[in-house]
Amino acid sequence: MAILIKNGILITLGEENQVIENGAVLIEGNEIKDFGPVDRVRKPTDAEEIDASGKVIMPGLICLHHHLYSTFSRGMRAPKKPARNFIEILEKIWWKLDRALTAEDIYYSSLIPLIECVRKGTTTIFDHHESQSCQLGSLDEIQKAAEKIGIRACLCLGTSDRYGKGKEGIEENERFLQKMRNQKGLVAGMVGLHASFTVGDETLDRSVEIAQKYNCGIHLHIAEERADEDDSLRKYGLMVVERLKEHGVLGEKSIAGHCVNIDENEQDILKETGTSVVNNPESNMNNAVGCADVLGMMRKGILVGLGTDGMSSDMLSQMRFAYLIHRHTAQDPRVGFSQAAEMLLKNNPQIAERVTGFKVGRIEKDCLADIILIDYLPPTQLNTDNFLGHLVFGLVNSVVDATICNGKILMKNKRLVGIDEERITQKSRELASKLWERLSY
Ligand SMILES: [Zn+2]
């Protein structure tokens, strides 16, 4: 099955980004087989043609840190006494919620943001899951949801000892990795840990053993708030990143979410070990935990990517948040813009490929066919030199018209293909109401 997208403004991204005014892309199977000016691209007679006039054609976007299960918190009753800090936010909201999730809840709460991914043009996500009362089999539920909607996903369970269920978390990560071992589809796995302050040494060591056995990295939260560092210093006499290095958690395939409160020495360790960092600026603002020193980390050569931390599935808006917060925090109008774009458009694809092998985030021959079309009539000239300005100030507010992932059309003319959104949202509402009743305040 071939798909030919033509007549749009093609932004290829990748090493040699090109902006082609009247561009075309040919997809065969799940890969990109040709692209360029429309009159130079091969046109198989049996190809399904998509007219992209008045639209930008670009690679699907990548979210490096998501929490699909967070869906059921939308509109949830606020705690009687508002959370005063990050740990209280976890205790009063997230840990309550994740502890109440059933297998069916996990499946339906995953479908909703995955549909949002389709609508916002995010075709790859790295999910960090937690469901303390339903760990075994939980990753299968998310896999089922990702495959149902058609979004590429790298999954893990954030193992935690906070309720004495670390062993079970490890078991789930290993079970899933074993299952996925020789599969090359939409979904991949990695080892997950919640965060240093809820994970004991035994759990750390066992998780590292599994990561080594399956040749994958570890996805965890690092120093999202100062309390993580205080806990590590108190219990182990080490800063979080020092502790994680000692146990072998860090490395080129590992993903460190947040790193808001790490110091200079910890940054150096992340650089030495080749660990990728994921910045989640919108979530950091929401939790009032501060702003990560992303500019400093990037100057050191740490690969910093971008995620939403479950706040949304909209990566262009996340890029804009990143640009604004880092410029604002630095109080320097010379910085932030290019770094935000670098995180989303260059580093996210690089990290995604390094961790999973997925060749995504660029329109290049033999890369995976993850492509989006966005409605856009440029009000000023759009070219290779200035496309970032159009992304951050124009396309960010435009509507995604079509989403293709792995060579499959998930949305066309703004209509979801083969996804019954009304039925899914109705079921989601029913399940969320039942879950809210189970919560104690
Ligand atoms: Zn997170």
PDB file of N, CA and C in Angstrom, residues 322-363:
ATOM      1  N   ALA A 322       8.737  25.905  26.521  1.00  0.00           N
ATOM      2  CA  ALA A 322      10.169  25.783  26.805  1.00  0.00           C
ATOM      3  C   ALA A 322      10.894  27.062  26.407  1.00  0.00           C
ATOM      4  N   TYR A 323      10.594  27.530  25.232  1.00  0.00           N
ATOM      5  CA  TYR A 323      11.236  28.757  24.742  1.00  0.00           C
ATOM      6  C   TYR A 323      10.983  29.916  25.709  1.00  0.00           C
ATOM      7  N   LEU A 324       9.728  30.061  26.144  1.00  0.00           N
ATOM      8  CA  LEU A 324       9.386  31.205  26.992  1.00  0.00           C
ATOM      9  C   LEU A 324       9.975  31.098  28.397  1.00  0.00           C
ATOM     10  N   ILE A 325       9.846  29.924  29.012  1.00  0.00           N
ATOM     11  CA  ILE A 325      10.296  29.814  30.410  1.00  0.00           C
ATOM     12  C   ILE A 325      11.814  29.941  30.511  1.00  0.00           C
ATOM     13  N   HIS A 326      12.542  29.359  29.558  1.00  0.00           N
ATOM     14  CA  HIS A 326      14.003  29.430  29.681  1.00  0.00           C
ATOM     15  C   HIS A 326      14.517  30.843  29.372  1.00  0.00           C
ATOM     16  N   ARG A 327      13.871  31.513  28.452  1.00  0.00           N
ATOM     17  CA  ARG A 327      14.248  32.906  28.185  1.00  0.00           C
ATOM     18  C   ARG A 327      13.908  33.793  29.383  1.00  0.00           C
ATOM     19  N   HIS A 328      12.702  33.573  29.913  1.00  0.00           N
ATOM     20  CA  HIS A 328      12.233  34.390  31.030  1.00  0.00           C
ATOM     21  C   HIS A 328      13.123  34.185  32.259  1.00  0.00           C
ATOM     22  N   THR A 329      13.415  32.912  32.554  1.00  0.00           N
ATOM     23  CA  THR A 329      14.212  32.608  33.746  1.00  0.00           C
ATOM     24  C   THR A 329      15.621  33.170  33.610  1.00  0.00           C
ATOM     25  N   ALA A 330      16.172  33.077  32.414  1.00  0.00           N
ATOM     26  CA  ALA A 330      17.532  33.605  32.190  1.00  0.00           C
ATOM     27  C   ALA A 330      17.531  35.137  32.142  1.00  0.00           C
ATOM     28  N   GLN A 331      16.365  35.713  32.024  1.00  0.00           N
ATOM     29  CA  GLN A 331      16.218  37.163  31.833  1.00  0.00           C
ATOM     30  C   GLN A 331      17.166  37.649  30.736  1.00  0.00           C
ATOM     31  N   ASP A 332      17.141  36.891  29.635  1.00  0.00           N
ATOM     32  CA  ASP A 332      18.036  37.200  28.528  1.00  0.00           C
ATOM     33  C   ASP A 332      17.307  36.902  27.208  1.00  0.00           C
ATOM     34  N   PRO A 333      16.897  37.937  26.484  1.00  0.00           N
ATOM     35  CA  PRO A 333      16.126  37.706  25.264  1.00  0.00           C
ATOM     36  C   PRO A 333      16.933  37.100  24.119  1.00  0.00           C
ATOM     37  N   ARG A 334      18.192  36.803  24.384  1.00  0.00           N
ATOM     38  CA  ARG A 334      18.998  36.168  23.321  1.00  0.00           C
ATOM     39  C   ARG A 334      18.890  34.649  23.363  1.00  0.00           C
ATOM     40  N   VAL A 335      18.321  34.106  24.435  1.00  0.00           N
ATOM     41  CA  VAL A 335      18.357  32.645  24.588  1.00  0.00           C
ATOM     42  C   VAL A 335      16.953  32.030  24.616  1.00  0.00           C
ATOM     43  N   GLY A 336      16.902  30.718  24.489  1.00  0.00           N
ATOM     44  CA  GLY A 336      15.641  29.985  24.664  1.00  0.00           C
ATOM     45  C   GLY A 336      15.028  29.510  23.364  1.00  0.00           C
ATOM     46  N   PHE A 337      15.011  30.371  22.378  1.00  0.00           N
ATOM     47  CA  PHE A 337      14.309  30.061  21.131  1.00  0.00           C
ATOM     48  C   PHE A 337      14.947  28.872  20.405  1.00  0.00           C
ATOM     49  N   SER A 338      16.223  28.992  20.112  1.00  0.00           N
ATOM     50  CA  SER A 338      16.858  27.913  19.342  1.00  0.00           C
ATOM     51  C   SER A 338      16.991  26.650  20.181  1.00  0.00           C
ATOM     52  N   GLN A 339      17.189  26.818  21.498  1.00  0.00           N
ATOM     53  CA  GLN A 339      17.325  25.630  22.353  1.00  0.00           C
ATOM     54  C   GLN A 339      16.012  24.846  22.426  1.00  0.00           C
ATOM     55  N   ALA A 340      14.892  25.571  22.481  1.00  0.00           N
ATOM     56  CA  ALA A 340      13.594  24.882  22.543  1.00  0.00           C
ATOM     57  C   ALA A 340      13.370  24.076  21.264  1.00  0.00           C
ATOM     58  N   ALA A 341      13.693  24.687  20.141  1.00  0.00           N
ATOM     59  CA  ALA A 341      13.537  23.988  18.859  1.00  0.00           C
ATOM     60  C   ALA A 341      14.497  22.803  18.768  1.00  0.00           C
ATOM     61  N   GLU A 342      15.715  23.008  19.267  1.00  0.00           N
ATOM     62  CA  GLU A 342      16.703  21.918  19.233  1.00  0.00           C
ATOM     63  C   GLU A 342      16.212  20.723  20.053  1.00  0.00           C
ATOM     64  N   MET A 343      15.641  21.013  21.215  1.00  0.00           N
ATOM     65  CA  MET A 343      15.140  19.924  22.061  1.00  0.00           C
ATOM     66  C   MET A 343      14.091  19.099  21.322  1.00  0.00           C
ATOM     67  N   LEU A 344      13.096  19.766  20.778  1.00  0.00           N
ATOM     68  CA  LEU A 344      11.985  19.030  20.173  1.00  0.00           C
ATOM     69  C   LEU A 344      12.348  18.410  18.827  1.00  0.00           C
ATOM     70  N   LEU A 345      13.011  19.199  17.988  1.00  0.00           N
ATOM     71  CA  LEU A 345      13.140  18.778  16.590  1.00  0.00           C
ATOM     72  C   LEU A 345      14.412  17.985  16.311  1.00  0.00           C
ATOM     73  N   LYS A 346      15.449  18.213  17.121  1.00  0.00           N
ATOM     74  CA  LYS A 346      16.715  17.515  16.872  1.00  0.00           C
ATOM     75  C   LYS A 346      16.983  16.455  17.951  1.00  0.00           C
ATOM     76  N   ASN A 347      16.882  16.868  19.216  1.00  0.00           N
ATOM     77  CA  ASN A 347      17.258  15.942  20.287  1.00  0.00           C
ATOM     78  C   ASN A 347      16.223  14.838  20.524  1.00  0.00           C
ATOM     79  N   ASN A 348      14.933  15.193  20.455  1.00  0.00           N
ATOM     80  CA  ASN A 348      13.932  14.144  20.684  1.00  0.00           C
ATOM     81  C   ASN A 348      14.081  12.988  19.691  1.00  0.00           C
ATOM     82  N   PRO A 349      14.224  13.266  18.393  1.00  0.00           N
ATOM     83  CA  PRO A 349      14.426  12.141  17.464  1.00  0.00           C
ATOM     84  C   PRO A 349      15.705  11.358  17.764  1.00  0.00           C
ATOM     85  N   GLN A 350      16.754  12.081  18.138  1.00  0.00           N
ATOM     86  CA  GLN A 350      18.030  11.413  18.418  1.00  0.00           C
ATOM     87  C   GLN A 350      17.911  10.498  19.641  1.00  0.00           C
ATOM     88  N   ILE A 351      17.257  11.019  20.692  1.00  0.00           N
ATOM     89  CA  ILE A 351      17.099  10.217  21.909  1.00  0.00           C
ATOM     90  C   ILE A 351      16.171   9.027  21.628  1.00  0.00           C
ATOM     91  N   ALA A 352      15.085   9.293  20.900  1.00  0.00           N
ATOM     92  CA  ALA A 352      14.134   8.207  20.590  1.00  0.00           C
ATOM     93  C   ALA A 352      14.838   7.084  19.836  1.00  0.00           C
ATOM     94  N   GLU A 353      15.685   7.442  18.896  1.00  0.00           N
ATOM     95  CA  GLU A 353      16.374   6.413  18.111  1.00  0.00           C
ATOM     96  C   GLU A 353      17.410   5.674  18.959  1.00  0.00           C
ATOM     97  N   ARG A 354      18.106   6.430  19.787  1.00  0.00           N
ATOM     98  CA  ARG A 354      19.128   5.834  20.639  1.00  0.00           C
ATOM     99  C   ARG A 354      18.518   4.812  21.602  1.00  0.00           C
ATOM    100  N   VAL A 355      17.340   5.137  22.124  1.00  0.00           N
ATOM    101  CA  VAL A 355      16.727   4.284  23.139  1.00  0.00           C
ATOM    102  C   VAL A 355      15.967   3.103  22.527  1.00  0.00           C
ATOM    103  N   THR A 356      15.306   3.335  21.396  1.00  0.00           N
ATOM    104  CA  THR A 356      14.413   2.297  20.850  1.00  0.00           C
ATOM    105  C   THR A 356      14.809   1.785  19.472  1.00  0.00           C
ATOM    106  N   GLY A 357      15.668   2.529  18.775  1.00  0.00           N
ATOM    107  CA  GLY A 357      15.994   2.155  17.395  1.00  0.00           C
ATOM    108  C   GLY A 357      15.002   2.720  16.381  1.00  0.00           C
ATOM    109  N   PHE A 358      13.911   3.348  16.838  1.00  0.00           N
ATOM    110  CA  PHE A 358      12.935   3.933  15.912  1.00  0.00           C
ATOM    111  C   PHE A 358      13.591   5.060  15.099  1.00  0.00           C
ATOM    112  N   LYS A 359      13.526   4.960  13.772  1.00  0.00           N
ATOM    113  CA  LYS A 359      14.054   6.059  12.948  1.00  0.00           C
ATOM    114  C   LYS A 359      12.903   7.009  12.660  1.00  0.00           C
ATOM    115  N   VAL A 360      12.766   7.991  13.526  1.00  0.00           N
ATOM    116  CA  VAL A 360      11.605   8.891  13.449  1.00  0.00           C
ATOM    117  C   VAL A 360      12.050  10.356  13.543  1.00  0.00           C
ATOM    118  N   GLY A 361      11.107  11.252  13.296  1.00  0.00           N
ATOM    119  CA  GLY A 361      11.377  12.673  13.509  1.00  0.00           C
ATOM    120  C   GLY A 361      12.006  13.380  12.325  1.00  0.00           C
ATOM    121  N   ARG A 362      12.060  12.715  11.184  1.00  0.00           N
ATOM    122  CA  ARG A 362      12.605  13.372   9.992  1.00  0.00           C
ATOM    123  C   ARG A 362      12.044  12.710   8.739  1.00  0.00           C
ATOM    124  N   ILE A 363      11.960  13.509   7.686  1.00  0.00           N
ATOM    125  CA  ILE A 363      11.505  12.959   6.416  1.00  0.00           C
ATOM    126  C   ILE A 363      12.742  12.660   5.588  1.00  0.00           C
TER     127      ILE A 363
END
